[in-house]
Tab-separated table of C-alpha atoms and ligand atoms in Angstrom:
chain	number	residue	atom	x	y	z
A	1	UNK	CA	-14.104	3.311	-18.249
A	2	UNK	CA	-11.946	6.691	-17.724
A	3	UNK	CA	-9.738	5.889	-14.628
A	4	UNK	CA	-7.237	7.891	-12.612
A	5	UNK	CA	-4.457	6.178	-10.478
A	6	UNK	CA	-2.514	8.577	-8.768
A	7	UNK	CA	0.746	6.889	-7.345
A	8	UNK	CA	0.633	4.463	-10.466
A	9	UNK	CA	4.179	4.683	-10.827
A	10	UNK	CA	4.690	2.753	-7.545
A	11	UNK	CA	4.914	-0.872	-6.229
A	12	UNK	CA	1.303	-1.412	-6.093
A	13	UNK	CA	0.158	1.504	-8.176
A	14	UNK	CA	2.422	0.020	-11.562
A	15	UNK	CA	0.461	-3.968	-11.271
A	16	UNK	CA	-3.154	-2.144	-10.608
A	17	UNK	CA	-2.296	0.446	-14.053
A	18	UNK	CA	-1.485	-2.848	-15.744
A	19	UNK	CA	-4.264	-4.497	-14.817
A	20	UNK	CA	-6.495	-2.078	-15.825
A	21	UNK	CA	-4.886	-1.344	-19.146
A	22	UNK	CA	-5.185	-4.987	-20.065
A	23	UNK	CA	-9.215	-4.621	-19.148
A	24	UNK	CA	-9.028	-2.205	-21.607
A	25	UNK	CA	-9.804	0.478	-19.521
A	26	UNK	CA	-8.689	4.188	-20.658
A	27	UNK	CA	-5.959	4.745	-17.930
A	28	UNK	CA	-4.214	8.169	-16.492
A	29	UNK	CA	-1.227	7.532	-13.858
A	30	UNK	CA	-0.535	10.486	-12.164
A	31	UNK	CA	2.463	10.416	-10.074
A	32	UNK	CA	5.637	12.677	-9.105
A	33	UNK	CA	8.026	9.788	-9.314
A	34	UNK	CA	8.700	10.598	-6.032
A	35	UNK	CA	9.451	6.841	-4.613
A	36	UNK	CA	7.389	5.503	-8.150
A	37	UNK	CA	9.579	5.091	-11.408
A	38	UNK	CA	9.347	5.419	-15.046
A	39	UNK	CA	10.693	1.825	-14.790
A	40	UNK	CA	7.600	0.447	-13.130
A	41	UNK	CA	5.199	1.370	-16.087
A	42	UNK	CA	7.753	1.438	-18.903
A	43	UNK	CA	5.754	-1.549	-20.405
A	44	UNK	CA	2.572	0.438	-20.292
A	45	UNK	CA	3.754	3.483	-22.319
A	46	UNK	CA	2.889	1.144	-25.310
A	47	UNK	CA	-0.290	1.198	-25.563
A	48	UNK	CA	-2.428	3.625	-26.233
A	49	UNK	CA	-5.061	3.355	-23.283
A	50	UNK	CA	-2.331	4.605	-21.209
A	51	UNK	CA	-1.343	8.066	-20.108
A	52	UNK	CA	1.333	9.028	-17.676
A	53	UNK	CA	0.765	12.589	-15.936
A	54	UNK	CA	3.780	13.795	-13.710
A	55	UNK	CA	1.819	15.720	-11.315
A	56	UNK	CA	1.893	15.967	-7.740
A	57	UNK	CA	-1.272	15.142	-5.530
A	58	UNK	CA	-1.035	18.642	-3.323
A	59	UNK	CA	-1.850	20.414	-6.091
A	60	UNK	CA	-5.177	20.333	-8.092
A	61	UNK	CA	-6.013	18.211	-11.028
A	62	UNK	CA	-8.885	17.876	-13.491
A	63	UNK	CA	-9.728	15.488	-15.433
A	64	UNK	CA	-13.083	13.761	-16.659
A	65	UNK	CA	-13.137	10.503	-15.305
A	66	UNK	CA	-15.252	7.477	-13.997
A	67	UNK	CA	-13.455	6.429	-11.307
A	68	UNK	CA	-10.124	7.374	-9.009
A	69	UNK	CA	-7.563	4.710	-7.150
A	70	UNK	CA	-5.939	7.316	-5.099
A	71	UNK	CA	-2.618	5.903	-3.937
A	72	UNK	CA	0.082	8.690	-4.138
A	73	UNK	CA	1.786	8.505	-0.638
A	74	UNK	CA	5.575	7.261	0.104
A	75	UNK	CA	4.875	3.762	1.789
A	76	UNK	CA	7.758	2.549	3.636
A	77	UNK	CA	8.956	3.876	6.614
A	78	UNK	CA	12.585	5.604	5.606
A	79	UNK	CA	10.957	7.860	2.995
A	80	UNK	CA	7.910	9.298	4.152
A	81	UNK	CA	10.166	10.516	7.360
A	82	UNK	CA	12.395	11.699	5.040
A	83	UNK	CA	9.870	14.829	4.957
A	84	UNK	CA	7.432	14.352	7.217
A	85	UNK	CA	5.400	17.688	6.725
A	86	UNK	CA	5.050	16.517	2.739
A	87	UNK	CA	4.275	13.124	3.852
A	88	UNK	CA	1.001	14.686	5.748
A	89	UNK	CA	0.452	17.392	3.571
A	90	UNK	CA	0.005	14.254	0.541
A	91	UNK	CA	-1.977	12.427	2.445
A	92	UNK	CA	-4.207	15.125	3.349
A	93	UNK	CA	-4.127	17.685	0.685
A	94	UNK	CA	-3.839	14.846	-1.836
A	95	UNK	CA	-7.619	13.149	-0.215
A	96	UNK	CA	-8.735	16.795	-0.675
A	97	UNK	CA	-8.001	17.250	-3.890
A	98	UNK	CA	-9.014	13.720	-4.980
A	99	UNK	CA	-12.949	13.743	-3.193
A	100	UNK	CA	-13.032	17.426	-4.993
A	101	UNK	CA	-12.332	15.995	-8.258
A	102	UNK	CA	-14.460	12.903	-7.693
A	103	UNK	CA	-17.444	15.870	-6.740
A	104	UNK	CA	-16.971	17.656	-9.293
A	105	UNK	CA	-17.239	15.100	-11.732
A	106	UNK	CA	-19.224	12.426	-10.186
A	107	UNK	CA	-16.602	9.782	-9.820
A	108	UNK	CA	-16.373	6.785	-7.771
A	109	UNK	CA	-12.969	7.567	-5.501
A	110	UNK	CA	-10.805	4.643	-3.847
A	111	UNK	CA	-8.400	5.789	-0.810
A	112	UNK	CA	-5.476	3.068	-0.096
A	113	UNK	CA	-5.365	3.764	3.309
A	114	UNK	CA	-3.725	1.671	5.305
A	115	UNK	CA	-3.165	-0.817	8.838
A	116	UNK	CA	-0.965	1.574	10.254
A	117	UNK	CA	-4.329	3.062	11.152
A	118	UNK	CA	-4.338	1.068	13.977
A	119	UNK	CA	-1.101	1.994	15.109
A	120	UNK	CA	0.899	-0.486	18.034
A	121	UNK	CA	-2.534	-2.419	18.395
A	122	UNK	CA	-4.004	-3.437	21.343
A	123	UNK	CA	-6.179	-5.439	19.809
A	124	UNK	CA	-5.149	-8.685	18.057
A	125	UNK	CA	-6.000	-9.698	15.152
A	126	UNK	CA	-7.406	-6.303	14.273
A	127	UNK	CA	-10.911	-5.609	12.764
A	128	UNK	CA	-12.156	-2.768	11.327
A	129	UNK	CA	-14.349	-1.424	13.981
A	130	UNK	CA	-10.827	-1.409	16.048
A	131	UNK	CA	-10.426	2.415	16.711
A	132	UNK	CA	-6.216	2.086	16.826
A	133	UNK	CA	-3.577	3.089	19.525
A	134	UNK	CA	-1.880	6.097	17.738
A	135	UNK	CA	0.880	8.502	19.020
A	136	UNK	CA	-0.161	11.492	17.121
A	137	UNK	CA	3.721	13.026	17.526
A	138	UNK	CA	5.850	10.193	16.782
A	139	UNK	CA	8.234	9.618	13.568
A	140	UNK	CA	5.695	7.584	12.177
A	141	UNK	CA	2.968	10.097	12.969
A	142	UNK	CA	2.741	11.933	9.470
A	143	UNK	CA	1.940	8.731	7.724
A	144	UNK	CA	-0.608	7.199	10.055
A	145	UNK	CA	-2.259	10.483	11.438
A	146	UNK	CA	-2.143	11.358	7.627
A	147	UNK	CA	-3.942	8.213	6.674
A	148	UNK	CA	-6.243	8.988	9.403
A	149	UNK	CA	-7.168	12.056	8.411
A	150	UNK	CA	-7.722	11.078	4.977
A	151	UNK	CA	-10.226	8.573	6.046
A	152	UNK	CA	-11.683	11.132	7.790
A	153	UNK	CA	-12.112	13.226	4.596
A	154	UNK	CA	-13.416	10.977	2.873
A	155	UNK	CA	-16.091	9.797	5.202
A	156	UNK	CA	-16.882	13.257	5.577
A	157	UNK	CA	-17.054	14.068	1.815
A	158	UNK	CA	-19.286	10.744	1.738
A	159	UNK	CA	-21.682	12.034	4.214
A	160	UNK	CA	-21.906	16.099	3.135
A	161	UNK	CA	-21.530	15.944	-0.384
A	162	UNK	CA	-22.798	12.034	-1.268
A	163	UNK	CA	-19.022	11.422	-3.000
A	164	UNK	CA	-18.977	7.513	-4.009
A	165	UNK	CA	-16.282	6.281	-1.796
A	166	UNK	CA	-14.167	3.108	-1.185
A	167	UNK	CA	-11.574	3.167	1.427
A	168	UNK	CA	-9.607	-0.179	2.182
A	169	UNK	CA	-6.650	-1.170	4.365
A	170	UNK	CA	-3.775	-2.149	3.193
A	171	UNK	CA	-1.643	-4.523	5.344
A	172	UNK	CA	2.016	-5.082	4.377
A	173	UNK	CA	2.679	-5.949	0.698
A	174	UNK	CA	5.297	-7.385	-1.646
A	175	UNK	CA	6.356	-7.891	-4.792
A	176	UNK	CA	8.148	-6.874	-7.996
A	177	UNK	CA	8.346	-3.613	-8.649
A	178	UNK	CA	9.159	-2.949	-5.231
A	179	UNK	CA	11.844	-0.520	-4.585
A	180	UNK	CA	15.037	-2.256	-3.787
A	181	UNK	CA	16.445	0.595	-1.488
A	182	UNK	CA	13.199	1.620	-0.246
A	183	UNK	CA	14.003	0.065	3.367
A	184	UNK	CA	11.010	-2.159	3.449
A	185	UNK	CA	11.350	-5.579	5.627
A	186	UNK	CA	10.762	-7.633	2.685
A	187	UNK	CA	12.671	-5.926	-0.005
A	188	UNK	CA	15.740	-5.485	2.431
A	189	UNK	CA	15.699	-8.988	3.446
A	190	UNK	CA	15.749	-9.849	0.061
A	191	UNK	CA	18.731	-7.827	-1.121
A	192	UNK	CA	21.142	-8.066	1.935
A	193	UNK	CA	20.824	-11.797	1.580
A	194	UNK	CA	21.491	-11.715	-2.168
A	195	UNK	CA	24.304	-9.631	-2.205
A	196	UNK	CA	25.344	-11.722	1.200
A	197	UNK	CA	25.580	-8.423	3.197
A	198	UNK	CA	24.383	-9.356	6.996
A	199	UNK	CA	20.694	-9.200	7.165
A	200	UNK	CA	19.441	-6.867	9.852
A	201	UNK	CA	16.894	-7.511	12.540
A	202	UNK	CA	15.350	-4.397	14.295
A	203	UNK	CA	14.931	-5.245	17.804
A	204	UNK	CA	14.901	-8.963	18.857
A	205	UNK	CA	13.068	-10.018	15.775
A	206	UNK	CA	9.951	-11.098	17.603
A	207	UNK	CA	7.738	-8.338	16.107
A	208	UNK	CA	5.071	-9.750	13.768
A	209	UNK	CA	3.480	-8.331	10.283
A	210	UNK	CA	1.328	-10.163	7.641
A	211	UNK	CA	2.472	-9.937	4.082
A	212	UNK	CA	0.022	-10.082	1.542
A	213	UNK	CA	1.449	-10.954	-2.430
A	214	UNK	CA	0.959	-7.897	-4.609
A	215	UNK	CA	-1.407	-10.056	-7.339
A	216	UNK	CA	-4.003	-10.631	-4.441
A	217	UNK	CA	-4.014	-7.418	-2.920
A	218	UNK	CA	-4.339	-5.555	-6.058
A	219	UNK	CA	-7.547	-8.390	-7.004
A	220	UNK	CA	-9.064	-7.091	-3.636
A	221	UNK	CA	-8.737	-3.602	-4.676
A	222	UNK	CA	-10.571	-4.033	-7.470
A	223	UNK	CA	-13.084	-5.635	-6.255
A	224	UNK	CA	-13.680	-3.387	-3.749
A	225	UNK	CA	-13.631	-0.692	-6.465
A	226	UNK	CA	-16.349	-2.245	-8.471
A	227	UNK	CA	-18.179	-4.056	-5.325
A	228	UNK	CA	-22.241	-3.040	-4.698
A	229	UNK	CA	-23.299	0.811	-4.252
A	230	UNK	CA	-23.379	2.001	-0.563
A	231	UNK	CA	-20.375	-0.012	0.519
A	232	UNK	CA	-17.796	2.450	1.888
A	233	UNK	CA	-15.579	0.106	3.665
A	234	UNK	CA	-13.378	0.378	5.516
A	235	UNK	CA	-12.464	-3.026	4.770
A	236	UNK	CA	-9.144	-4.837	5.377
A	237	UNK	CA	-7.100	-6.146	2.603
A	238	UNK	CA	-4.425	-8.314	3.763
A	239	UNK	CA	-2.955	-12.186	3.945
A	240	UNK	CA	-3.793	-13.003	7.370
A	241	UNK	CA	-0.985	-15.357	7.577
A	242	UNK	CA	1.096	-13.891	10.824
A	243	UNK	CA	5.391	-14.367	10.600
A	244	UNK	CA	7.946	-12.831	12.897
A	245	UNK	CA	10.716	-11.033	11.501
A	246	UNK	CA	13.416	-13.782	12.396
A	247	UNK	CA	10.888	-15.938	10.906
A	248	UNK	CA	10.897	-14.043	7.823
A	249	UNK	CA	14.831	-13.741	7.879
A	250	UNK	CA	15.102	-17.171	7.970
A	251	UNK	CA	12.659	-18.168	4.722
A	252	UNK	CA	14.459	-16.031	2.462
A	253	UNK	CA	18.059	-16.959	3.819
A	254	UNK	CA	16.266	-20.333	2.912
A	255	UNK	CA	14.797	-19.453	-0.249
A	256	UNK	CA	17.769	-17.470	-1.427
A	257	UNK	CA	20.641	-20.190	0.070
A	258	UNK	CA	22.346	-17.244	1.400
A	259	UNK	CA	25.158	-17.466	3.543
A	260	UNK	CA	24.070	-14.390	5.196
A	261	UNK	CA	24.464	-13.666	8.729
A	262	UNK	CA	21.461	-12.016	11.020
A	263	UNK	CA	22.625	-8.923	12.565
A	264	UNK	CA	20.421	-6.994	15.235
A	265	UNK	CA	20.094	-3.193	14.704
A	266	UNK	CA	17.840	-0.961	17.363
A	267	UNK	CA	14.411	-1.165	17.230
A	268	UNK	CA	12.857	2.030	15.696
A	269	UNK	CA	10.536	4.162	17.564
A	270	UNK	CA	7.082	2.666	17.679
A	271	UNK	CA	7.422	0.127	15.809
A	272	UNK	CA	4.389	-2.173	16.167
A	273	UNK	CA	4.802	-5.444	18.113
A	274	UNK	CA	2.122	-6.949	16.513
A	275	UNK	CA	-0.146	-6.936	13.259
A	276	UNK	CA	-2.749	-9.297	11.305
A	277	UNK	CA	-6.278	-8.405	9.355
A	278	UNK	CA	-9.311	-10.019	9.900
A	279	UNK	CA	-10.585	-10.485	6.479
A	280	UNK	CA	-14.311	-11.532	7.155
A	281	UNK	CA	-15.610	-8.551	5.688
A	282	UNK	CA	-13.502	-8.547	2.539
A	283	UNK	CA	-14.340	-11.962	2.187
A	284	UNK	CA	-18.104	-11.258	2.921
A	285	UNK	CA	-19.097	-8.102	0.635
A	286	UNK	CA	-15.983	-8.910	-1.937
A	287	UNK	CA	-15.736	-12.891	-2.126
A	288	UNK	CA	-11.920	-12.093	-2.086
A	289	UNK	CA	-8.853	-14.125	-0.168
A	290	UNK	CA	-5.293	-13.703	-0.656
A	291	UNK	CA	-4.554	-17.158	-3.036
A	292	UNK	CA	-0.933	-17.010	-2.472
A	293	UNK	CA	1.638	-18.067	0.113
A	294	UNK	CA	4.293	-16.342	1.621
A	295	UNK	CA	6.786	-18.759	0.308
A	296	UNK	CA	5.311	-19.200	-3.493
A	297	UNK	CA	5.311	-14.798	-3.334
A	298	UNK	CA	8.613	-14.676	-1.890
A	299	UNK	CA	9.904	-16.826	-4.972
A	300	UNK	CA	8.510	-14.459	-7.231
A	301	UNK	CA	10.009	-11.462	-5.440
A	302	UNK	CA	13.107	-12.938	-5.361
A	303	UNK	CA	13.513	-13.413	-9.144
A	304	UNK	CA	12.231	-9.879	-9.555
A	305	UNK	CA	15.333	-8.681	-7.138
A	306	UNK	CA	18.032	-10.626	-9.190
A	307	UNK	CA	17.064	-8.888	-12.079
A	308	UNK	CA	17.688	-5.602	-10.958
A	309	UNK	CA	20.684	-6.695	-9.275
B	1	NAD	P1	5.266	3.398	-3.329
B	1	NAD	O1	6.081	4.349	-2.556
B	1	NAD	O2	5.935	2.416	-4.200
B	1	NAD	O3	4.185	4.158	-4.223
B	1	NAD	C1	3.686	5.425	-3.913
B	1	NAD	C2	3.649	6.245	-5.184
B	1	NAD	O4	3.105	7.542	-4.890
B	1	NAD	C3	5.032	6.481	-5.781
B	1	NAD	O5	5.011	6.208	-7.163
B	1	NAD	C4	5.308	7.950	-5.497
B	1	NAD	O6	6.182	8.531	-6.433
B	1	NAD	C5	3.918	8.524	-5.527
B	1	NAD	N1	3.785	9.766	-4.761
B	1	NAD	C6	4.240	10.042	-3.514
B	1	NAD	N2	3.920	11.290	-3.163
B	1	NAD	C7	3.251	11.836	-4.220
B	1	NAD	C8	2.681	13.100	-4.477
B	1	NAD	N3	2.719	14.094	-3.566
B	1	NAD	N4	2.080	13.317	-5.674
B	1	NAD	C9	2.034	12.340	-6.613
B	1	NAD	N5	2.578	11.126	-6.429
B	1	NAD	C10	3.163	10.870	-5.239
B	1	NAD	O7	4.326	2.645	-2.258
B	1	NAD	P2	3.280	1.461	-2.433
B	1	NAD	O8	3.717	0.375	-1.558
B	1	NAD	O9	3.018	1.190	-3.853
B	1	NAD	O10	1.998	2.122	-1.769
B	1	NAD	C11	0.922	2.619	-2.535
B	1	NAD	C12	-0.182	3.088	-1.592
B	1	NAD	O11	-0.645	1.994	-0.793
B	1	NAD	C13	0.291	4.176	-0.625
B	1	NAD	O12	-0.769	5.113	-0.462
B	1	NAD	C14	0.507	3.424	0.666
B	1	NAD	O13	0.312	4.250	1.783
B	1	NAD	C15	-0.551	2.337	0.572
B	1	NAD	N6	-0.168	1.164	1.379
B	1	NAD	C16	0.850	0.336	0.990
B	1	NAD	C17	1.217	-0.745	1.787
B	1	NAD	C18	2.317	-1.704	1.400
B	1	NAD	O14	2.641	-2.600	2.166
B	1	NAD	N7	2.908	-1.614	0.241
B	1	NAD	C19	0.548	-0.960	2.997
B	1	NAD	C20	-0.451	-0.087	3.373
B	1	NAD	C21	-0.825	0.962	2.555
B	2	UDP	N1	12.523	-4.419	9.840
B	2	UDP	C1	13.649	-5.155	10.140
B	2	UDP	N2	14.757	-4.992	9.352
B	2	UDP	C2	14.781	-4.168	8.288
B	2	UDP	C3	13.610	-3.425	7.963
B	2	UDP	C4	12.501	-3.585	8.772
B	2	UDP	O1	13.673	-5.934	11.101
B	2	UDP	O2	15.818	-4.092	7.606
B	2	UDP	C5	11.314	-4.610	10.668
B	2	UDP	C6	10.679	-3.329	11.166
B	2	UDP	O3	11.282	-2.923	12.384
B	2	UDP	C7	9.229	-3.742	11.330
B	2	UDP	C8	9.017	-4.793	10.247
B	2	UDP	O4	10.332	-5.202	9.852
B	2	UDP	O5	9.023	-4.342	12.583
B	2	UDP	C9	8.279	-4.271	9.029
B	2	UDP	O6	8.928	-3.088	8.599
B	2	UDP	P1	8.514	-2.309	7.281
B	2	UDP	O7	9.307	-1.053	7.268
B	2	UDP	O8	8.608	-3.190	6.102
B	2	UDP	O9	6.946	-1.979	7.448
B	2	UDP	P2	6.036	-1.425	8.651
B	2	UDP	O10	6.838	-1.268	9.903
B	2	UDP	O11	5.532	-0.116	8.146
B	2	UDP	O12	4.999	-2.450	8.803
C-alpha cells in the first residue's frame, strides 16, 4: 500500500510512519518540521519504503497513493497560538487540500481531529453525538474551530463527492517523541520534575484530562483506517481513565522521585474543567481499548525524557 502521513515528523505522526514502514507499507511523510523533527524519523530514513517530503499542508500536493493519515497541525496549546491565523489556515486549507488529493486519486483519507471539538464540555463523559460548547473567538479558537471545520470538510467531501473518509478524536496523548518544550501537561511535568525545577499547576489543579499511551492510540488509528467501508466515524480514541492535574503532578513526582515543588501559575483562558471519551463505539466497530496504564506509559515517557536530557 502507497500511504501519505502528513505531520509524520511529529509525536504521533513519527510511531504511526514506523509502524507502517515495518508493515511494509511504501510510506511518504510530509511535514514542515514545524513542531515535527528530523529526529523523530531519523531511524526511518533507512529504509527504503520510506520517503520524507518537507512540504507544507496549505499548499497543494500530488501524489498517487492508497490511503492518507492527515495529521499536520501544531498540537499543544503554546504553539498553535503562537500563529493563530496559520494554525486555522492548516487545519482548514490543509483538510482541503488532503479530501482533493484523496478525490482525485481515489484514496481512503484519515483526519486526526481531535476532543477539543467539544470544547469546555457540558456533557460528561463525552460521546460523539455531543455537539461541544465552543467559544468561536477565544485563544484556543483557531485550533478547535479549525478542527471543526475540518470535520466539516470532510463530511461534506464524503457526502458531495463520495471521498472515503475516517475522522477520529484524539483525546490527550503521550509518549516518546514528544516535544520536550512543547508546553504539553505531560511532557512539562515530566521535565520540570527531572531537572527539579518547580512543577507548575495552572489554576487549582482540579481540572481533569484522560491520557491515552501513544502505542494504543496509534493501534486505534489504524484500525480505524483499515475498519469496514461506510464507517466515517467520528469515533473517539482515547484512555478513558480520568486524572486531575495535581493528580498527575503527583505520579510523576512519584515516578521520577523528584524533589520538586508544585507551584500554581494562572489558569489559561478556557481551559476545559473537564474531559473523558466514551469509547463504546471504538470498541464496537474497531474491537480496540487502550492496553496501557497511565503509570506503565508514564515509565516509558520518562526514560524517553532522560535521554534527551
Ligand atoms: P505534533 O505537533 O508533534 O505534530 C504535528 C506535526 O505536524 C509536526 O510534525 C508539525 O511539524 C507538522 N505540521 C504542522 N503544521 C504543518 C503544516 N502547515 N504543513 C505540514 N506539516 C505541518 O503534534 P501531535 O501530538 O503529534 O499531533 C498530531 C495530530 O494529532 C495533530 O493534528 C493534532 O491536532 C492531533 N491530536 C493530537 C492530540 C495529542 O494529545 N497529542 C490530541 C488530539 C488531536
Ligand atoms: N497544564 C498545567 N501545567 C502545565 C501545562 C498544562 O497545569 O505546565 C494544564 C492545562 O492548564 C490543562 C491540562 O494541563 O488543564 C492539559 O494541558 P495540555 O496543554 O497538555 O492539553 P489541553 O489543554 O489541550 O488538553
Amino acid at each position: 500500500m502507497r500511504i501519505l502521513v502528513t505531520g509524520g515528523a511529529g509525536f504521533i505522526g513519527s510511531h504511526l510512519c514506523k509502524k507502517l514502514v515495518e508493515n511494509g507499507d511504501d510510506v511518504i511523510c510530509l511535514d514542515n518540521l514545524f513542531t515535527g523533527s528530523k529526529q523523530n524519523i531519523d531511524p526511518l530514513l533507512d529504509y527504503h519504503n520510506f520517503e520524507f517530503v518537507r512540504h507544507d499542508v496549505t499548499k497543494e500536493y500530488l501524489a498517487e497513493v492508497d490511503q492518507i493519515y492527515n495529521l499536520a497541525c501544531p498540537a499543544s496549546p503554546p504553539h498553535y497560538q503562537y500563529n493563530p491565523v496559520k494554525t486555522m489556515k492548516t487545519s482548514v486549507m490543509g483538510a482541503i487540500n488532503m479530501l482533493g488529493l484523496a478525490k482525485r486519486v481515489k484514496a481512503r483519507v484519515l483526519q486526526a481531529s481531535t476532543s477539543e471539538v467539544y470544547g469546555n464540555p457540558l456533557v460528561h463523559p463525552q460521546k460523539e453525538d455531543y455537539w461541544g460548547n465552543v467559544n468561536p473567538i477565544g485563544i484556543r479558537s483557531c485550533y478547535d474551530e479549525g478542527k471543526r471545520a475540518a470535520e466539516t470538510l470532510f463530511f461534506d467531501y464524503h457526502r458531495q463527492n463520495h471521498v472515503d473518509i475516517k475522522v477520529i478524536r484524539i483525546f490527550n496523548t503521550y509518549g516518546p517523541n514528544m516535544n520536550p518544550n512543547d508546553g504539553r501537561v505531560v511532557s512539562n511535568f515530566i521535565m520540570q520534575a527531572l531537572r527539579g525545577e518547580d512543577i507548575t499547576i495552572f489554576g487549582e489543579g482540579t481540572q481533569t484530562r484522560s491520557f491515552c499511551y501513544v502505542d494504543d492510540l496509534v493501534e486505534g488509528m489504524y484500525r480505524m483506517m483499515n475498519s469496514r467501508e461506510g464507517f466515517t466515524g467520528p469515533v473517539n480514541l482515547g484512555n478513558p481513565g480520568e486524572f486531575t492535574m495535581l493528580e498527575l503532578a503527583q505520579k510523576v513526582i512519584d515516578l521520577t522521585g523528584s524533589s520538586s515543588k508544585l507551584v500554581h501559575k494562572p489558569l489559561p483562558q478556557d481551559d476545559p474543567t473537564q474531559r473523558k471519551p466514551v469509547i463504546e463505539l471504538a470498541k464496537k466497530e474497531l474491537d480496540w481499548e487502550p492496553t496501557i496504564p497511565l503509570e506503565e506509559g508514564l515509565k516509558k515517557t520518562i526514560e524517553y525524557f532522560k535521554g534527551t536530557l
